[in-house]
PDB file of C-alpha atoms in Angstrom:
ATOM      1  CA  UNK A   1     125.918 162.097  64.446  1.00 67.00           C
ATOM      2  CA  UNK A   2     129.133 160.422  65.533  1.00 72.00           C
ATOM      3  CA  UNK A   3     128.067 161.538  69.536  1.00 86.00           C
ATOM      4  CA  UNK A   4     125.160 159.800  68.932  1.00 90.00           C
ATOM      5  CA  UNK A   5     126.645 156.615  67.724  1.00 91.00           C
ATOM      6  CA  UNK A   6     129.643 156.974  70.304  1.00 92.00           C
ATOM      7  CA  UNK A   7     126.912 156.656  72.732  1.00 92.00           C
ATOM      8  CA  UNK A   8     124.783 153.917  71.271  1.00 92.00           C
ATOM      9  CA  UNK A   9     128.273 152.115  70.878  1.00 93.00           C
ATOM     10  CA  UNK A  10     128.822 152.873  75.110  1.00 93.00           C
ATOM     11  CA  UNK A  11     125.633 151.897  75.946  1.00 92.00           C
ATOM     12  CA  UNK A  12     125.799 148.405  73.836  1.00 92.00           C
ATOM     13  CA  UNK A  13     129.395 147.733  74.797  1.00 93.00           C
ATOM     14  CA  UNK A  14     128.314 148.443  78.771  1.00 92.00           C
ATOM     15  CA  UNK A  15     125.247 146.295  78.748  1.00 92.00           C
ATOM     16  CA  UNK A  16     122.938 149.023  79.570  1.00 92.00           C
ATOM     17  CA  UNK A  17     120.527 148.264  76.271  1.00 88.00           C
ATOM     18  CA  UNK A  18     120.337 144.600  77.775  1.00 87.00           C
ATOM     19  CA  UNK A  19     119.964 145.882  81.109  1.00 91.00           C
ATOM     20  CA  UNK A  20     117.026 148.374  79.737  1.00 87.00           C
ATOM     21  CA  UNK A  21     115.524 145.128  78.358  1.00 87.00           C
ATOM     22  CA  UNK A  22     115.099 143.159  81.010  1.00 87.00           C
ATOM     23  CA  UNK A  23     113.705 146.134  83.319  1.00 88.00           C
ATOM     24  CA  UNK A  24     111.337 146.984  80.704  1.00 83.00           C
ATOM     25  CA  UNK A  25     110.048 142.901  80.969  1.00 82.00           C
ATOM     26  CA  UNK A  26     110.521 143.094  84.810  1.00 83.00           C
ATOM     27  CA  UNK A  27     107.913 146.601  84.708  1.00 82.00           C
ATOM     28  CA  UNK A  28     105.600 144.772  82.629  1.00 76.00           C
ATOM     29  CA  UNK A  29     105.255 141.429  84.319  1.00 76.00           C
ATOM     30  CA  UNK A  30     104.705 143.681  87.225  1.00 73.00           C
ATOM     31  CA  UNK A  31     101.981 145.110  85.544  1.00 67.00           C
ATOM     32  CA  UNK A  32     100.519 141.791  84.814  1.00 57.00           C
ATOM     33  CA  UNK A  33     101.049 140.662  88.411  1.00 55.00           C
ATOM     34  CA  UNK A  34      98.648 144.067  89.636  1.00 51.00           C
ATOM     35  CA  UNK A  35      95.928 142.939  86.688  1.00 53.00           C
ATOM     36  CA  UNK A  36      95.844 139.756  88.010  1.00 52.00           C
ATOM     37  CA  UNK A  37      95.214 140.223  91.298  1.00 53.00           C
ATOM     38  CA  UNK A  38      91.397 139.874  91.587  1.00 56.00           C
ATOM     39  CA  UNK A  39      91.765 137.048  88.647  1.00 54.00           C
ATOM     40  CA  UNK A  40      91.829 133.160  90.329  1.00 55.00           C
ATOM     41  CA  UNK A  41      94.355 131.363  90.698  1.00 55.00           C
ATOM     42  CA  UNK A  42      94.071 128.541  88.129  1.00 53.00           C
ATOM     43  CA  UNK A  43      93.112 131.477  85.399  1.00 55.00           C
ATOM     44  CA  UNK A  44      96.398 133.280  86.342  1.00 52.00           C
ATOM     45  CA  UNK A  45      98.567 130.371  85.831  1.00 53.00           C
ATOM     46  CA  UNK A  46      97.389 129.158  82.860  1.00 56.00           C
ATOM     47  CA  UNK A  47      96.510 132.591  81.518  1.00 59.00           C
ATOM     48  CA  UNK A  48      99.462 134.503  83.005  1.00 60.00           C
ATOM     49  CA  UNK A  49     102.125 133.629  80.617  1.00 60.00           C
ATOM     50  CA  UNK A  50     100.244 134.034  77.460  1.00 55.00           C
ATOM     51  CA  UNK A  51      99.123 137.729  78.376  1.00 54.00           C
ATOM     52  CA  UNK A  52     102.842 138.771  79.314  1.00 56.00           C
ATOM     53  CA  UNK A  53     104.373 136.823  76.303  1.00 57.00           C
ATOM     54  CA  UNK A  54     101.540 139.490  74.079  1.00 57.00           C
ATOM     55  CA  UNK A  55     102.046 142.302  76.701  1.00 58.00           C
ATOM     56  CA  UNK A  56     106.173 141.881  75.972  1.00 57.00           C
ATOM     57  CA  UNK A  57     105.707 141.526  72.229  1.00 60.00           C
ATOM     58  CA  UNK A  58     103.125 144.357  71.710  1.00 66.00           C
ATOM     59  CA  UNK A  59     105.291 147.204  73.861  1.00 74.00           C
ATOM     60  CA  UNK A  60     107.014 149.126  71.587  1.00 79.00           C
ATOM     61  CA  UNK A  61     109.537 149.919  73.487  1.00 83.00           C
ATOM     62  CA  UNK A  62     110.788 146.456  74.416  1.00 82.00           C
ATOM     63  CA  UNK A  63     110.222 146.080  70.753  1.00 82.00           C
ATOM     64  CA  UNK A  64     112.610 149.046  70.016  1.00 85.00           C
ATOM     65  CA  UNK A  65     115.408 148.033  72.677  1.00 86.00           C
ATOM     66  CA  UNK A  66     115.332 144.552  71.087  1.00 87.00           C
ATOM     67  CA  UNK A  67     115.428 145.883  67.026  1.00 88.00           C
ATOM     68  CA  UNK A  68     118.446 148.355  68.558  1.00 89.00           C
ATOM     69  CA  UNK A  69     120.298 144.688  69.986  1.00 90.00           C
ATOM     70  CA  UNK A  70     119.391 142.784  67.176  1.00 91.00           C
ATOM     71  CA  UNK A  71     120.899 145.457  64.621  1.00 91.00           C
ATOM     72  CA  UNK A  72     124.122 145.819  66.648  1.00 92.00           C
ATOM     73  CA  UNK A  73     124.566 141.741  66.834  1.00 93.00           C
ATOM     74  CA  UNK A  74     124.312 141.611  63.098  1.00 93.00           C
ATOM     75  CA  UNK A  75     126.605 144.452  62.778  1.00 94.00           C
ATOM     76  CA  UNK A  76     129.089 142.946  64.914  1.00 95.00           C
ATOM     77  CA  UNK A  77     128.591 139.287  62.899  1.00 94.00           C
ATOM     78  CA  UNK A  78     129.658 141.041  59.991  1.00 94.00           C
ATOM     79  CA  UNK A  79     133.743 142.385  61.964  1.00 95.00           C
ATOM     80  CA  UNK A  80     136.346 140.207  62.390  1.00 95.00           C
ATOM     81  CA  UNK A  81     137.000 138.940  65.898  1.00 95.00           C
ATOM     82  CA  UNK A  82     139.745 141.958  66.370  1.00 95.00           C
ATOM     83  CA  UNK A  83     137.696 144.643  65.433  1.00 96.00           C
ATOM     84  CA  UNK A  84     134.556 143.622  67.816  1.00 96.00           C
ATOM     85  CA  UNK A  85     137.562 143.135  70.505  1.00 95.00           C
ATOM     86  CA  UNK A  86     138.727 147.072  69.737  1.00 96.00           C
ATOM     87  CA  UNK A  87     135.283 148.604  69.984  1.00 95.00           C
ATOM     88  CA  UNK A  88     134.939 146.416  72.782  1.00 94.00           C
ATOM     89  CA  UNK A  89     137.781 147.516  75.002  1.00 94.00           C
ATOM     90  CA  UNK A  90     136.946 151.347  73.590  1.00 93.00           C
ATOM     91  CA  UNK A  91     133.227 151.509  74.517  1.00 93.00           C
ATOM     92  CA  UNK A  92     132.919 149.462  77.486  1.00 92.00           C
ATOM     93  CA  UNK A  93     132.969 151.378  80.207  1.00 89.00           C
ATOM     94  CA  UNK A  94     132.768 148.895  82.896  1.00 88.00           C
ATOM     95  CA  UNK A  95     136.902 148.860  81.558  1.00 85.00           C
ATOM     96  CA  UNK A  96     137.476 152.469  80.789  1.00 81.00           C
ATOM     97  CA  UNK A  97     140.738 152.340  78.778  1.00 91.00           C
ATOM     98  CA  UNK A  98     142.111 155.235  76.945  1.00 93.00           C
ATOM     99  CA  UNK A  99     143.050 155.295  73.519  1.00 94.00           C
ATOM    100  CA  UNK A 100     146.798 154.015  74.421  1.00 95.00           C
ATOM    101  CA  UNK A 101     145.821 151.372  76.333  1.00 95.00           C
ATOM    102  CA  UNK A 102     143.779 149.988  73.626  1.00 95.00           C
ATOM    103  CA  UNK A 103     146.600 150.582  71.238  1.00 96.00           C
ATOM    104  CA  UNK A 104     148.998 149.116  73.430  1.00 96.00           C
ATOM    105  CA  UNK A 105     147.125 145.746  73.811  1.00 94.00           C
ATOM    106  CA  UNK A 106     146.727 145.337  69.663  1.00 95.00           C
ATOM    107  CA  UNK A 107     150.287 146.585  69.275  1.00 95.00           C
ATOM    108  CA  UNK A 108     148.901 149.157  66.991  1.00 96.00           C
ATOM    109  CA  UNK A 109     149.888 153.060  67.027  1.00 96.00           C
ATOM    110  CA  UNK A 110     146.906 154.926  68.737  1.00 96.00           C
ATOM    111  CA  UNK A 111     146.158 156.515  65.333  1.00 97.00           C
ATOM    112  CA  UNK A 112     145.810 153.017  63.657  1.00 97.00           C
ATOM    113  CA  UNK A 113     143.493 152.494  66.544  1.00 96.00           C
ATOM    114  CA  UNK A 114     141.362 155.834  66.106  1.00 96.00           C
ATOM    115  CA  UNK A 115     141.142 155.205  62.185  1.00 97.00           C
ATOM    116  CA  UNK A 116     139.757 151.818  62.473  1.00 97.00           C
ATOM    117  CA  UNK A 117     137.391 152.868  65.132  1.00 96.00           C
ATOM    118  CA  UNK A 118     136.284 155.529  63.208  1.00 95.00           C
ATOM    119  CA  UNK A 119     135.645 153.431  59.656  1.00 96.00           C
ATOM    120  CA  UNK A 120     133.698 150.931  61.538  1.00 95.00           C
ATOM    121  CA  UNK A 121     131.726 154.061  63.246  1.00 94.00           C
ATOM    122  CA  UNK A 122     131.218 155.261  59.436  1.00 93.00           C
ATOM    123  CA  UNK A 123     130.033 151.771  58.132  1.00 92.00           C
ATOM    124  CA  UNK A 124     127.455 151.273  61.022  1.00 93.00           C
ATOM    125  CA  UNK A 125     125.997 154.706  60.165  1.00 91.00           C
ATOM    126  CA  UNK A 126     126.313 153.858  56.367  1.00 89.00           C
ATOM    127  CA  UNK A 127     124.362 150.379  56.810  1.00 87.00           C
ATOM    128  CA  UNK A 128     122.361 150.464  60.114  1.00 85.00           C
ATOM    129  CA  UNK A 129     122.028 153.653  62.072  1.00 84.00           C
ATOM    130  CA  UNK A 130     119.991 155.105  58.872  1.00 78.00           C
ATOM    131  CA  UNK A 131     117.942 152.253  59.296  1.00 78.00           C
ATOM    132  CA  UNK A 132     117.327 152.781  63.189  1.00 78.00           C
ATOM    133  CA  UNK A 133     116.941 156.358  63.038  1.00 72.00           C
ATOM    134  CA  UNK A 134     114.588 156.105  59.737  1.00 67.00           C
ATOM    135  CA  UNK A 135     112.457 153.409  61.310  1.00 57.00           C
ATOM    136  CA  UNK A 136     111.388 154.782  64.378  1.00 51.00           C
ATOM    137  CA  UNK A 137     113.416 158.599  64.944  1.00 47.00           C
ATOM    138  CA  UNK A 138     110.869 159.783  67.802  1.00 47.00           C
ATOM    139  CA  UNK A 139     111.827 156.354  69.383  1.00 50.00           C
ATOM    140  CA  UNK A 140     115.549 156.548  69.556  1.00 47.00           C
ATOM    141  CA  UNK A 141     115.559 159.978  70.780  1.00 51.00           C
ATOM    142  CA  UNK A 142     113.506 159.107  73.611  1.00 52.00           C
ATOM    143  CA  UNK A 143     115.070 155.680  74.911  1.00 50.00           C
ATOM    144  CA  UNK A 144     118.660 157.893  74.275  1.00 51.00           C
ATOM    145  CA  UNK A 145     117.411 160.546  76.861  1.00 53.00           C
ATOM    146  CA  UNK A 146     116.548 157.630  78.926  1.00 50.00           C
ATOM    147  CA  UNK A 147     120.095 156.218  78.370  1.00 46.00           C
ATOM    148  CA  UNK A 148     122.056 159.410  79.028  1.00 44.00           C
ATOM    149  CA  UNK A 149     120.115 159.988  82.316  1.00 42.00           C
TER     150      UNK A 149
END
């Protein structure tokens, strides 16, 4: 369970959820683009936004990617501004620090560091991931196999 959250945590920290996002809104306002294309042109404007603003709300997996954000943000409203700043440095890749660089920068042995990870890891599982994973299971498996590709 902790691999799994390790990686959620990576892929939030990295932007990749947000990235998935807006791809999976750019591949549907594509699809609108190729349903409108025998449509004219006055219908498309005025119709165009309303049928992607339904097309975006009623895909379940934009609506998946966006429940995932939405229960990391209120996660992270609930840590001080040093612990989102550790799991920050930790899991976003775009950095890749080690576990004594991370230390180093909170003046904090690397153990300290680890500990505190971990008991933030164990309260996100406690209060959200149960939640996630209970919700929609199939879901999370799938967009995580799209994630570690």
């Amino acid at each position: 369970m902790a691999d799994k959250i390790d990686r959620f945590f990576i892929d939030y920290f990295s932007g990749k959820l947000s990235k998935l996002l807006n791809l999976r809104k750019m591949e549907l306002q594509a699809k609108a683009v190729d349903d409108n294309v025998n449509a004219s042109k006055s219908t498309t404007l005025t119709r165009g936004a309303e049928f992607q603003l339904i097309r975006e709300q009623g895909d379940s997996e934009t609506a998946f990617i966006a429940k995932e954000l939405q229960y990391m943000d209120v996660f992270l409203s609930t840590l001080s501004s040093e612990q989102q700043e550790l799991l920050t440095l930790r899991y976003d890749r775009r950095n890749r620090l080690t576990w004594s660089e991370v230390a180093y920068r909170f003046c904090k042995s690397e153990r300290q560091c680890i500990r505190q990870v971990r008991d933030m890891k164990d309260e996100f599982e406690e209060c959200y991931w149960s939640q996630m994973v209970g919700n929609t299971g199939a879901q999370l498996e799938k967009t995580n196999g799209v994630m570690a590709g």
